[in-house]
Tab-separated table of C-alpha atoms in Angstrom:
chain	number	residue	atom	x	y	z
A	115	UNK	CA	7.689	19.538	-37.773
A	116	UNK	CA	5.437	22.160	-37.332
A	117	UNK	CA	2.221	22.010	-36.385
A	118	UNK	CA	-0.179	25.254	-36.873
A	119	UNK	CA	-3.005	25.691	-33.944
A	120	UNK	CA	-5.910	27.890	-35.271
A	121	UNK	CA	-6.612	30.555	-33.230
A	122	UNK	CA	-9.754	29.147	-31.827
A	123	UNK	CA	-8.626	25.984	-31.321
A	124	UNK	CA	-9.751	24.097	-28.125
A	125	UNK	CA	-6.537	24.012	-25.710
A	126	UNK	CA	-6.515	20.603	-23.813
A	127	UNK	CA	-6.183	21.951	-20.285
A	128	UNK	CA	-4.356	18.919	-18.838
A	129	UNK	CA	-4.536	19.581	-15.245
A	130	UNK	CA	-8.589	20.232	-14.933
A	131	UNK	CA	-9.357	18.653	-11.919
A	132	UNK	CA	-12.871	17.142	-13.039
A	133	UNK	CA	-11.000	16.017	-16.307
A	134	UNK	CA	-11.684	12.827	-18.164
A	135	UNK	CA	-7.515	12.770	-18.135
A	136	UNK	CA	-6.248	9.280	-15.986
A	137	UNK	CA	-3.517	10.661	-13.517
A	138	UNK	CA	-1.718	7.840	-10.946
A	139	UNK	CA	-0.108	9.043	-8.062
A	140	UNK	CA	2.729	6.525	-6.214
A	141	UNK	CA	3.743	7.461	-2.666
A	142	UNK	CA	6.733	5.156	-2.481
A	143	UNK	CA	7.264	5.086	1.446
A	144	UNK	CA	10.454	2.033	0.915
A	145	UNK	CA	13.848	2.055	0.619
A	146	UNK	CA	14.416	-1.976	-0.215
A	147	UNK	CA	15.430	-2.965	-3.822
A	148	UNK	CA	12.400	-5.491	-3.879
A	149	UNK	CA	9.690	-2.539	-3.168
A	150	UNK	CA	11.766	0.210	-5.120
A	151	UNK	CA	10.695	-1.649	-8.230
A	152	UNK	CA	7.058	-1.992	-8.415
A	153	UNK	CA	6.958	1.745	-8.420
A	154	UNK	CA	9.079	2.187	-10.965
A	155	UNK	CA	7.388	-0.515	-13.301
A	156	UNK	CA	3.958	0.489	-12.800
A	157	UNK	CA	4.939	4.537	-13.161
A	158	UNK	CA	6.478	3.751	-16.423
A	159	UNK	CA	3.554	0.974	-17.647
A	160	UNK	CA	1.432	4.212	-16.725
A	161	UNK	CA	3.225	7.171	-18.788
A	162	UNK	CA	3.227	4.401	-21.989
A	163	UNK	CA	-1.029	4.270	-21.536
A	164	UNK	CA	-0.912	8.456	-21.874
A	165	UNK	CA	-1.436	7.854	-17.809
A	166	UNK	CA	-0.225	11.373	-15.974
A	167	UNK	CA	2.458	9.921	-13.384
A	168	UNK	CA	3.589	11.753	-10.127
A	169	UNK	CA	6.076	9.672	-7.813
A	170	UNK	CA	5.563	10.993	-3.950
A	171	UNK	CA	8.513	9.834	-2.334
A	172	UNK	CA	8.460	9.353	1.444
A	173	UNK	CA	9.892	8.109	4.559
A	174	UNK	CA	12.306	5.418	3.106
A	175	UNK	CA	11.370	6.252	-0.092
A	176	UNK	CA	13.578	8.886	0.481
A	177	UNK	CA	16.502	6.529	-0.023
A	178	UNK	CA	15.413	6.213	-4.090
A	179	UNK	CA	15.725	9.673	-5.550
A	180	UNK	CA	19.162	10.932	-2.634
A	181	UNK	CA	22.063	10.510	-4.848
A	182	UNK	CA	24.306	8.896	-2.545
A	183	UNK	CA	21.508	6.368	-2.035
A	184	UNK	CA	19.656	5.980	-5.030
A	185	UNK	CA	22.340	3.129	-6.627
A	186	UNK	CA	22.974	0.917	-3.828
A	187	UNK	CA	19.602	0.103	-3.066
A	188	UNK	CA	18.985	-3.655	-1.142
A	189	UNK	CA	17.128	-6.453	-1.045
A	190	UNK	CA	17.006	-7.527	2.767
A	191	UNK	CA	15.405	-11.284	3.262
A	192	UNK	CA	15.069	-10.677	7.021
A	193	UNK	CA	11.801	-10.987	8.164
A	194	UNK	CA	10.781	-11.689	4.431
A	195	UNK	CA	8.975	-15.506	4.705
A	196	UNK	CA	8.256	-15.068	1.332
A	197	UNK	CA	11.886	-16.461	0.159
A	198	UNK	CA	11.860	-19.437	2.033
A	199	UNK	CA	14.587	-19.606	3.880
A	200	UNK	CA	15.117	-19.509	7.832
A	201	UNK	CA	15.564	-16.232	9.708
A	202	UNK	CA	19.249	-17.761	11.355
A	203	UNK	CA	20.474	-18.004	8.444
A	204	UNK	CA	19.330	-14.532	6.554
A	205	UNK	CA	20.604	-12.933	9.574
A	206	UNK	CA	24.535	-13.931	9.073
A	207	UNK	CA	26.300	-12.020	7.438
A	208	UNK	CA	26.436	-11.715	3.440
A	209	UNK	CA	22.972	-12.621	3.137
A	210	UNK	CA	21.898	-9.029	2.813
A	211	UNK	CA	24.959	-8.860	-0.613
A	212	UNK	CA	23.761	-12.184	-1.784
A	213	UNK	CA	20.088	-11.701	-1.607
A	214	UNK	CA	20.610	-8.334	-3.449
A	215	UNK	CA	23.272	-9.195	-5.221
A	216	UNK	CA	21.035	-12.505	-6.636
A	217	UNK	CA	17.912	-9.983	-7.310
A	218	UNK	CA	20.158	-7.405	-9.354
A	219	UNK	CA	20.993	-10.685	-11.326
A	220	UNK	CA	17.951	-11.823	-12.555
A	221	UNK	CA	16.399	-7.838	-12.928
A	222	UNK	CA	19.841	-6.945	-15.395
A	223	UNK	CA	18.539	-10.289	-16.994
A	224	UNK	CA	15.133	-9.648	-18.216
A	225	UNK	CA	16.700	-5.844	-19.579
A	226	UNK	CA	15.139	-4.307	-16.647
A	227	UNK	CA	17.173	-0.768	-15.759
A	228	UNK	CA	18.797	0.133	-12.542
A	229	UNK	CA	16.693	2.871	-10.525
A	230	UNK	CA	18.640	5.673	-11.582
A	231	UNK	CA	18.366	5.331	-15.228
A	232	UNK	CA	14.601	3.950	-14.327
A	233	UNK	CA	13.847	6.779	-12.909
A	234	UNK	CA	15.914	9.095	-15.897
A	235	UNK	CA	13.490	7.504	-18.053
A	236	UNK	CA	9.698	8.625	-16.251
A	237	UNK	CA	11.380	12.110	-16.247
A	238	UNK	CA	11.643	12.085	-19.361
A	239	UNK	CA	8.150	10.203	-20.561
A	240	UNK	CA	7.179	13.289	-18.550
A	241	UNK	CA	6.831	11.791	-14.921
A	242	UNK	CA	6.578	14.045	-11.832
A	243	UNK	CA	9.083	12.697	-8.967
A	244	UNK	CA	8.254	15.040	-5.714
A	245	UNK	CA	10.310	14.458	-2.462
A	246	UNK	CA	8.612	14.787	0.880
A	247	UNK	CA	9.187	17.683	3.201
A	248	UNK	CA	8.687	15.911	6.602
A	249	UNK	CA	10.734	13.147	5.629
A	250	UNK	CA	13.474	15.847	3.954
A	251	UNK	CA	13.621	17.577	7.137
A	252	UNK	CA	13.682	14.373	9.520
A	253	UNK	CA	16.123	13.124	7.949
A	254	UNK	CA	18.528	16.535	7.692
A	255	UNK	CA	18.067	16.056	3.310
A	256	UNK	CA	19.063	19.198	1.017
A	257	UNK	CA	18.060	19.909	-1.734
A	258	UNK	CA	21.045	19.271	-3.463
A	259	UNK	CA	21.408	15.885	-1.769
A	260	UNK	CA	18.572	14.990	-4.190
A	261	UNK	CA	18.258	13.103	-8.004
A	262	UNK	CA	18.569	16.450	-9.810
A	263	UNK	CA	15.267	15.052	-11.912
A	264	UNK	CA	13.310	15.075	-8.880
A	265	UNK	CA	10.625	18.326	-9.302
A	266	UNK	CA	10.783	20.070	-5.892
A	267	UNK	CA	10.469	19.320	-1.944
A	268	UNK	CA	6.651	19.204	-1.191
A	269	UNK	CA	4.869	19.162	1.635
A	270	UNK	CA	1.406	16.506	2.412
A	271	UNK	CA	-0.787	19.876	1.402
A	272	UNK	CA	0.717	19.838	-1.599
A	273	UNK	CA	0.656	15.886	-2.282
A	274	UNK	CA	-3.151	16.713	-1.616
A	275	UNK	CA	-3.640	18.801	-4.535
A	276	UNK	CA	-1.237	16.956	-7.264
A	277	UNK	CA	-3.690	13.818	-6.344
A	278	UNK	CA	-6.673	15.066	-7.089
A	279	UNK	CA	-8.371	12.794	-9.184
A	280	UNK	CA	-6.271	10.487	-9.557
A	281	UNK	CA	-6.245	6.759	-8.355
A	282	UNK	CA	-3.577	6.701	-5.562
A	283	UNK	CA	-0.885	4.121	-4.214
A	284	UNK	CA	0.863	3.641	-1.418
A	285	UNK	CA	3.653	1.594	-1.915
B	213	UNK	CA	-36.191	-18.787	-18.747
B	214	UNK	CA	-35.164	-16.969	-22.484
B	215	UNK	CA	-35.633	-13.290	-22.755
B	216	UNK	CA	-35.842	-11.400	-25.882
B	217	UNK	CA	-34.269	-8.458	-26.178
B	218	UNK	CA	-35.594	-5.659	-28.502
B	219	UNK	CA	-33.596	-4.724	-31.663
B	220	UNK	CA	-32.528	-0.976	-30.675
B	221	UNK	CA	-32.385	-2.054	-26.897
B	222	UNK	CA	-29.067	-0.301	-25.099
B	223	UNK	CA	-26.788	-2.978	-24.096
B	224	UNK	CA	-25.200	-1.944	-20.638
B	225	UNK	CA	-21.181	-2.069	-20.858
B	226	UNK	CA	-19.677	-3.218	-18.344
B	227	UNK	CA	-16.350	-2.510	-19.594
B	228	UNK	CA	-16.943	1.272	-20.133
B	229	UNK	CA	-14.195	3.649	-18.725
B	230	UNK	CA	-16.480	6.034	-17.507
B	231	UNK	CA	-19.194	3.925	-16.218
B	232	UNK	CA	-20.863	4.093	-13.046
B	233	UNK	CA	-19.930	0.888	-12.206
B	234	UNK	CA	-17.413	0.236	-8.937
B	235	UNK	CA	-14.047	-1.774	-9.641
B	236	UNK	CA	-11.283	-2.687	-7.152
B	237	UNK	CA	-8.044	-3.009	-7.730
B	238	UNK	CA	-6.056	-5.355	-5.059
B	239	UNK	CA	-2.356	-5.654	-5.912
B	240	UNK	CA	-0.824	-8.404	-3.794
B	241	UNK	CA	2.735	-8.152	-3.513
B	242	UNK	CA	3.721	-9.654	-0.127
B	243	UNK	CA	3.553	-13.365	0.403
B	244	UNK	CA	3.042	-13.645	4.038
B	245	UNK	CA	0.373	-15.029	5.674
B	246	UNK	CA	-0.624	-11.654	7.840
B	247	UNK	CA	-0.151	-9.774	3.988
B	248	UNK	CA	-1.644	-12.544	2.250
B	249	UNK	CA	-5.463	-12.157	4.433
B	250	UNK	CA	-6.073	-8.410	3.777
B	251	UNK	CA	-6.026	-8.942	0.011
B	252	UNK	CA	-8.217	-12.197	0.160
B	253	UNK	CA	-10.342	-10.810	2.714
B	254	UNK	CA	-11.403	-7.328	0.940
B	255	UNK	CA	-11.512	-8.780	-2.002
B	256	UNK	CA	-14.081	-11.022	-1.113
B	257	UNK	CA	-15.741	-8.104	0.566
B	258	UNK	CA	-16.188	-6.465	-2.443
B	259	UNK	CA	-17.653	-8.851	-4.282
B	260	UNK	CA	-20.119	-9.508	-2.098
B	261	UNK	CA	-21.408	-6.230	-2.233
B	262	UNK	CA	-21.440	-6.265	-6.043
B	263	UNK	CA	-17.891	-4.662	-7.109
B	264	UNK	CA	-16.031	-5.868	-9.777
B	265	UNK	CA	-12.741	-6.864	-8.313
B	266	UNK	CA	-9.130	-8.169	-9.855
B	267	UNK	CA	-6.559	-9.171	-7.741
B	268	UNK	CA	-3.196	-8.701	-9.325
B	269	UNK	CA	-0.121	-10.879	-7.577
B	270	UNK	CA	3.686	-9.536	-8.354
B	271	UNK	CA	6.495	-10.240	-6.210
B	272	UNK	CA	6.471	-12.032	-3.209
B	273	UNK	CA	2.828	-12.113	-4.159
B	274	UNK	CA	3.247	-14.674	-6.709
B	275	UNK	CA	3.462	-17.243	-3.387
B	276	UNK	CA	0.050	-16.791	-2.548
B	277	UNK	CA	-1.022	-18.250	-6.440
B	278	UNK	CA	1.942	-20.558	-6.764
B	279	UNK	CA	0.883	-24.774	-6.379
B	280	UNK	CA	3.674	-25.489	-4.418
B	281	UNK	CA	3.954	-22.305	-1.858
B	282	UNK	CA	0.339	-21.399	-1.805
B	283	UNK	CA	-0.246	-23.504	0.853
B	284	UNK	CA	2.558	-22.536	2.959
B	285	UNK	CA	2.979	-18.459	3.786
B	286	UNK	CA	4.651	-18.090	6.820
B	287	UNK	CA	3.729	-15.196	9.327
B	288	UNK	CA	7.416	-13.904	10.269
B	289	UNK	CA	6.862	-12.258	13.387
B	290	UNK	CA	11.052	-10.640	12.238
B	291	UNK	CA	10.874	-7.310	12.677
B	292	UNK	CA	7.140	-6.012	12.881
B	293	UNK	CA	7.005	-4.359	16.302
B	294	UNK	CA	4.088	-4.669	16.608
B	295	UNK	CA	4.256	-8.542	17.740
B	296	UNK	CA	6.383	-6.919	21.391
B	297	UNK	CA	8.476	-9.491	20.959
B	298	UNK	CA	12.719	-8.831	21.141
B	299	UNK	CA	14.211	-9.396	17.521
B	300	UNK	CA	16.830	-11.696	19.310
B	301	UNK	CA	13.730	-14.447	20.498
B	302	UNK	CA	11.987	-13.797	17.154
B	303	UNK	CA	15.039	-14.504	15.451
B	304	UNK	CA	15.890	-18.423	17.031
B	305	UNK	CA	14.655	-20.847	14.789
B	306	UNK	CA	11.036	-22.053	15.535
B	307	UNK	CA	9.585	-18.871	15.873
B	308	UNK	CA	8.315	-18.150	13.263
B	309	UNK	CA	6.397	-22.073	13.220
B	310	UNK	CA	5.162	-21.029	16.751
B	311	UNK	CA	4.295	-17.550	14.901
B	312	UNK	CA	3.093	-19.078	11.739
B	313	UNK	CA	0.846	-21.435	13.998
B	314	UNK	CA	-0.473	-19.222	15.892
B	315	UNK	CA	-2.113	-17.027	13.532
B	316	UNK	CA	-3.113	-19.987	11.620
B	317	UNK	CA	-5.313	-20.690	14.453
B	318	UNK	CA	-6.859	-17.985	14.934
B	319	UNK	CA	-8.119	-17.676	11.529
B	320	UNK	CA	-9.319	-21.161	11.748
B	321	UNK	CA	-11.391	-20.353	15.105
B	322	UNK	CA	-13.233	-17.559	12.861
B	323	UNK	CA	-13.808	-19.862	10.242
B	324	UNK	CA	-12.033	-17.952	8.066
B	325	UNK	CA	-11.080	-20.201	4.933
B	326	UNK	CA	-6.855	-20.620	4.138
B	327	UNK	CA	-5.731	-19.071	1.328
B	328	UNK	CA	-6.386	-21.854	-1.326
B	329	UNK	CA	-10.098	-22.197	-0.486
B	330	UNK	CA	-10.651	-18.093	0.163
B	331	UNK	CA	-9.313	-18.349	-3.571
B	332	UNK	CA	-11.485	-20.516	-5.175
B	333	UNK	CA	-14.236	-18.626	-2.810
B	334	UNK	CA	-13.067	-15.235	-5.035
B	335	UNK	CA	-12.856	-16.834	-8.790
B	336	UNK	CA	-16.294	-18.353	-7.988
B	337	UNK	CA	-17.416	-14.900	-7.014
B	338	UNK	CA	-16.516	-13.480	-9.986
B	339	UNK	CA	-13.072	-12.197	-9.210
B	340	UNK	CA	-10.556	-12.378	-11.481
B	341	UNK	CA	-7.003	-12.998	-10.895
B	342	UNK	CA	-3.829	-12.176	-12.708
B	343	UNK	CA	-0.345	-13.115	-12.277
B	344	UNK	CA	2.366	-10.143	-12.960
B	345	UNK	CA	5.073	-11.507	-16.127
B	346	UNK	CA	7.135	-9.709	-15.012
B	347	UNK	CA	7.433	-11.758	-11.523
B	348	UNK	CA	7.113	-14.670	-13.475
B	349	UNK	CA	9.754	-14.291	-15.478
B	350	UNK	CA	12.184	-13.087	-12.631
B	351	UNK	CA	11.469	-16.045	-11.060
B	352	UNK	CA	11.289	-17.934	-13.497
B	353	UNK	CA	7.641	-19.453	-12.630
B	354	UNK	CA	5.680	-20.677	-15.390
B	355	UNK	CA	1.806	-20.916	-16.195
B	356	UNK	CA	1.904	-24.810	-15.235
B	357	UNK	CA	3.091	-23.361	-11.719
B	358	UNK	CA	0.106	-21.785	-11.042
B	359	UNK	CA	-2.995	-21.873	-9.073
B	360	UNK	CA	-5.683	-23.221	-11.882
B	361	UNK	CA	-8.203	-20.599	-11.000
B	362	UNK	CA	-5.697	-17.667	-12.582
B	363	UNK	CA	-7.466	-15.627	-15.956
B	364	UNK	CA	-3.277	-15.453	-16.718
B	365	UNK	CA	-0.268	-14.140	-16.942
B	366	UNK	CA	-0.692	-10.454	-17.547
B	367	UNK	CA	2.225	-7.300	-18.169
B	368	UNK	CA	2.070	-3.783	-15.880
B	369	UNK	CA	0.361	-1.858	-19.504
B	370	UNK	CA	-2.596	-5.277	-19.504
B	371	UNK	CA	-2.608	-3.755	-15.482
B	372	UNK	CA	-3.274	-0.147	-16.792
B	373	UNK	CA	-6.015	-1.469	-18.905
B	374	UNK	CA	-7.817	-2.965	-16.376
B	375	UNK	CA	-7.807	-0.843	-13.986
B	376	UNK	CA	-9.124	2.013	-15.930
B	377	UNK	CA	-12.152	3.468	-13.450
B	378	UNK	CA	-11.051	1.655	-10.307
B	379	UNK	CA	-9.992	2.051	-6.611
B	380	UNK	CA	-6.594	0.723	-6.546
B	381	UNK	CA	-5.286	-0.807	-2.905
B	382	UNK	CA	-0.771	-1.721	-3.261
B	383	UNK	CA	-0.453	-4.756	-0.510
C	125	UNK	CA	-26.038	32.854	14.761
C	126	UNK	CA	-29.069	31.379	13.594
C	127	UNK	CA	-29.944	30.694	9.808
C	128	UNK	CA	-32.534	30.362	8.099
C	129	UNK	CA	-33.341	26.825	5.800
C	130	UNK	CA	-36.139	27.993	3.320
C	131	UNK	CA	-38.491	25.453	2.731
C	132	UNK	CA	-37.092	24.817	-0.742
C	133	UNK	CA	-33.871	24.741	-0.095
C	134	UNK	CA	-32.038	22.005	-1.376
C	135	UNK	CA	-29.823	20.389	1.196
C	136	UNK	CA	-25.855	18.735	-0.174
C	137	UNK	CA	-25.926	15.791	0.330
C	138	UNK	CA	-22.295	14.919	1.188
C	139	UNK	CA	-23.246	10.263	1.410
C	140	UNK	CA	-23.952	10.893	-2.544
C	141	UNK	CA	-22.359	8.059	-4.351
C	142	UNK	CA	-21.463	10.436	-7.722
C	143	UNK	CA	-21.259	13.259	-5.365
C	144	UNK	CA	-17.951	15.819	-6.259
C	145	UNK	CA	-16.961	16.052	-2.990
C	146	UNK	CA	-13.370	14.447	-1.994
C	147	UNK	CA	-12.916	11.477	-0.346
C	148	UNK	CA	-9.705	9.314	1.123
C	149	UNK	CA	-9.793	6.341	2.944
C	150	UNK	CA	-6.313	4.986	4.699
C	151	UNK	CA	-6.143	1.415	5.865
C	152	UNK	CA	-4.071	1.231	8.498
C	153	UNK	CA	-2.343	-2.011	8.633
C	154	UNK	CA	1.241	-1.869	10.340
C	155	UNK	CA	1.787	-1.506	13.947
C	156	UNK	CA	5.374	0.114	13.689
C	157	UNK	CA	6.043	3.822	14.581
C	158	UNK	CA	7.053	4.090	10.818
C	159	UNK	CA	4.317	3.002	9.167
C	160	UNK	CA	2.013	5.249	11.148
C	161	UNK	CA	2.854	8.665	10.635
C	162	UNK	CA	2.118	8.584	7.061
C	163	UNK	CA	-1.171	7.691	7.414
C	164	UNK	CA	-1.250	10.325	10.186
C	165	UNK	CA	0.302	12.520	8.289
C	166	UNK	CA	-1.753	12.594	5.047
C	167	UNK	CA	-4.940	11.961	7.155
C	168	UNK	CA	-4.382	15.556	8.756
C	169	UNK	CA	-3.392	17.097	5.164
C	170	UNK	CA	-6.306	15.649	3.680
C	171	UNK	CA	-8.906	17.200	6.688
C	172	UNK	CA	-6.925	20.482	6.281
C	173	UNK	CA	-7.840	20.692	2.971
C	174	UNK	CA	-12.044	20.144	3.181
C	175	UNK	CA	-11.442	16.319	2.021
C	176	UNK	CA	-13.381	13.830	4.283
C	177	UNK	CA	-11.623	11.213	5.761
C	178	UNK	CA	-11.229	7.722	7.160
C	179	UNK	CA	-9.019	5.728	8.685
C	180	UNK	CA	-10.011	1.823	8.975
C	181	UNK	CA	-7.294	0.078	11.555
C	182	UNK	CA	-6.599	-3.439	10.330
C	183	UNK	CA	-4.329	-6.079	11.158
C	184	UNK	CA	-1.128	-4.755	13.195
C	185	UNK	CA	-2.386	-1.454	12.966
C	186	UNK	CA	-4.733	-2.174	15.575
C	187	UNK	CA	-1.655	-1.300	17.798
C	188	UNK	CA	-2.485	2.621	16.727
C	189	UNK	CA	-5.899	1.883	18.280
C	190	UNK	CA	-6.036	-0.292	21.422
C	191	UNK	CA	-4.866	2.085	24.782
C	192	UNK	CA	-2.351	-0.179	25.751
C	193	UNK	CA	0.029	-0.482	23.048
C	194	UNK	CA	-0.240	2.748	20.947
C	195	UNK	CA	1.914	5.088	23.498
C	196	UNK	CA	4.820	2.476	22.916
C	197	UNK	CA	4.671	2.219	19.050
C	198	UNK	CA	8.650	0.807	18.062
C	199	UNK	CA	10.154	1.685	15.027
C	200	UNK	CA	12.065	-2.006	14.411
C	201	UNK	CA	15.475	-1.592	12.187
C	202	UNK	CA	15.527	-5.161	11.527
C	203	UNK	CA	14.975	-6.159	8.056
C	204	UNK	CA	14.966	-2.898	6.123
C	205	UNK	CA	18.198	-2.592	4.148
C	206	UNK	CA	17.286	1.554	4.266
C	207	UNK	CA	18.975	1.839	7.498
C	208	UNK	CA	21.935	1.368	6.364
C	209	UNK	CA	23.528	-1.058	8.882
C	210	UNK	CA	23.773	-4.261	9.172
C	211	UNK	CA	21.574	-7.302	9.995
C	212	UNK	CA	23.258	-8.907	12.681
C	213	UNK	CA	23.986	-5.569	14.087
C	214	UNK	CA	19.860	-4.736	14.549
C	215	UNK	CA	19.361	-7.663	16.063
C	216	UNK	CA	20.900	-6.645	19.132
C	217	UNK	CA	19.434	-6.511	21.884
C	218	UNK	CA	19.012	-2.758	22.519
C	219	UNK	CA	18.559	-1.864	18.753
C	220	UNK	CA	15.240	-1.269	18.621
C	221	UNK	CA	15.136	0.811	21.423
C	222	UNK	CA	17.571	3.197	20.209
C	223	UNK	CA	16.162	3.385	16.656
C	224	UNK	CA	13.118	3.773	18.165
C	225	UNK	CA	14.449	6.959	20.653
C	226	UNK	CA	16.210	8.405	17.469
C	227	UNK	CA	13.154	8.264	15.679
C	228	UNK	CA	10.742	9.568	17.990
C	229	UNK	CA	13.532	12.641	18.833
C	230	UNK	CA	13.401	13.512	14.975
C	231	UNK	CA	9.292	13.707	15.244
C	232	UNK	CA	9.825	16.021	18.570
C	233	UNK	CA	12.424	18.311	17.267
C	234	UNK	CA	10.009	18.799	13.972
C	235	UNK	CA	6.882	19.525	16.716
C	236	UNK	CA	4.534	16.953	14.761
C	237	UNK	CA	2.638	14.943	17.807
C	238	UNK	CA	2.565	11.387	18.980
C	239	UNK	CA	0.628	8.945	17.854
C	240	UNK	CA	-2.587	9.660	20.477
C	241	UNK	CA	-2.429	13.615	19.813
C	242	UNK	CA	-2.126	12.945	16.297
C	243	UNK	CA	-4.974	10.950	16.337
C	244	UNK	CA	-7.313	13.026	18.646
C	245	UNK	CA	-6.323	15.940	16.689
C	246	UNK	CA	-7.396	13.976	13.315
C	247	UNK	CA	-10.880	13.581	15.483
C	248	UNK	CA	-11.516	16.759	16.221
C	249	UNK	CA	-10.810	18.007	12.950
C	250	UNK	CA	-13.853	15.734	11.906
C	251	UNK	CA	-12.307	12.011	10.656
C	252	UNK	CA	-13.152	9.165	11.735
C	253	UNK	CA	-11.775	5.537	12.928
C	254	UNK	CA	-12.408	2.366	12.189
C	255	UNK	CA	-11.609	-0.324	14.090
C	256	UNK	CA	-11.668	-3.713	11.711
C	257	UNK	CA	-14.048	-5.825	13.541
C	258	UNK	CA	-11.875	-9.697	12.537
C	259	UNK	CA	-8.797	-7.936	13.919
C	260	UNK	CA	-10.361	-7.505	17.190
C	261	UNK	CA	-12.338	-10.858	16.925
C	262	UNK	CA	-8.974	-12.191	15.979
C	263	UNK	CA	-6.800	-10.048	19.125
C	264	UNK	CA	-9.409	-10.549	21.357
C	265	UNK	CA	-9.542	-7.003	21.092
C	266	UNK	CA	-12.940	-5.404	22.670
C	267	UNK	CA	-14.850	-2.155	22.257
C	268	UNK	CA	-12.730	-0.662	25.843
C	269	UNK	CA	-10.008	-1.770	24.918
C	270	UNK	CA	-9.656	0.868	22.185
C	271	UNK	CA	-9.227	4.634	22.508
C	272	UNK	CA	-11.915	6.364	23.026
C	273	UNK	CA	-11.880	8.737	19.529
C	274	UNK	CA	-12.341	5.607	17.368
C	275	UNK	CA	-15.858	5.534	15.755
C	276	UNK	CA	-16.730	1.945	16.005
C	277	UNK	CA	-15.183	-1.473	15.004
C	278	UNK	CA	-17.231	-2.316	11.604
C	279	UNK	CA	-16.874	-5.472	8.939
C	280	UNK	CA	-15.289	-5.776	5.714
C	281	UNK	CA	-18.692	-4.882	4.211
C	282	UNK	CA	-19.265	-1.847	6.159
C	283	UNK	CA	-15.799	-1.218	4.934
C	284	UNK	CA	-16.861	-1.236	0.789
C	285	UNK	CA	-19.894	0.751	1.870
C	286	UNK	CA	-18.109	3.580	3.323
C	287	UNK	CA	-15.410	3.753	1.044
C	288	UNK	CA	-17.686	4.426	-1.905
C	289	UNK	CA	-16.319	7.061	-4.005
C	290	UNK	CA	-12.538	7.649	-2.575
C	291	UNK	CA	-9.376	7.303	-3.073
C	292	UNK	CA	-7.947	4.868	-1.308
C	293	UNK	CA	-4.696	4.063	0.397
C	294	UNK	CA	-3.316	0.539	2.278
C	295	UNK	CA	-0.210	1.468	4.374
């Protein structure tokens, strides 16, 4: 399909700071499976509604975009009273793997993609993935260690620029 | 009292995407007592200021609106260094009940309502309560299992629609 | 230097609810070292970009601005699967101090200030620090117990007023 843009056409400026276009910025600061999914699900839903989406990964959230860790995020039930199991039981060897297994099964049964595939989908749909420079420095993570769909490693000041006019969530 | 609306009257549209009316959307993702209250207190304060309020319950936050669990939310001190107690002590049997008891007492002494009553107040004041469809599916929670003041079970795309122009918080 | 303001000058109103001026409100609800820094780093970056910044401390976040505790925030690895260590090991005596020591070292190596000094910098740069009244009442914290750069103890309704038109983050 070809589209002819007349010379006098008004090209919409999607980077317009004051524009009416909706933008959502999600800060991902956790490395557990149960706090990775909310960002992925909301980011994906926002993109499907035509919203500009930026995911900014910081602190433990770096695990979501680090090649070595992103396929092995775990759900830990310790210290989470919502699991309705006593802490003594939750601290036993094997309980984290068990809880992680159960959660992955539920996610799979609902046909929700795994973390890496979900991030691929988000990037394919035009979502942006940003790594936090301070966190990368703290954890000695280099650009080569990151998932290849990450746009760039940026600092907190860059973050302020990209979040102009955005709805913001800290997860 | 009767009000006559002239045929040419401009009816204010409170769903206007660009409207000046303030809206607050709070995503409740935790099932612990200490992370349930911030949403309840902020939601209630926002309503008292005339702000449109939507609480969206997802993941562990489903416990806040599930009939069977909402009256038994616990405060777990494990893994929370702010309690200034060693993890070994915190993991002992009885410590979660003890910490929960102390916190409930403080809340009661300040005449702050319990979770169910607080949600009633919020719904009575016009606040909206929404359950997350994906979470309900994952946890096999049906509409009948939910607190009867919940407006509906909605998906992430519906969430994007209701949060247009809102200030957003992820708790 | 003297500036003469003509009588007819239009004085910009920075409190203008609909104004173009950017504002960021960060709710600090955690008392752990790893969740204290995101608020400090983002608040500081926002100020350096000329953004109006308000930090509102509530629940465990009160530890960040209480004189007795603010210099001793800890990083607890229990229940945080992102640390890649089994919960049994993480619960052992000494592991919290060890993890806290390692994290403080990383922060120091990057020349990032400690919590108290960071809050000083933020206050010096014009950032506002607010304590939550309900939390202060619950924890029996008085104004004298607080870091002296805290602007005031305010309630949730005051919070709604100061957050008009702001981008909001709940950490």
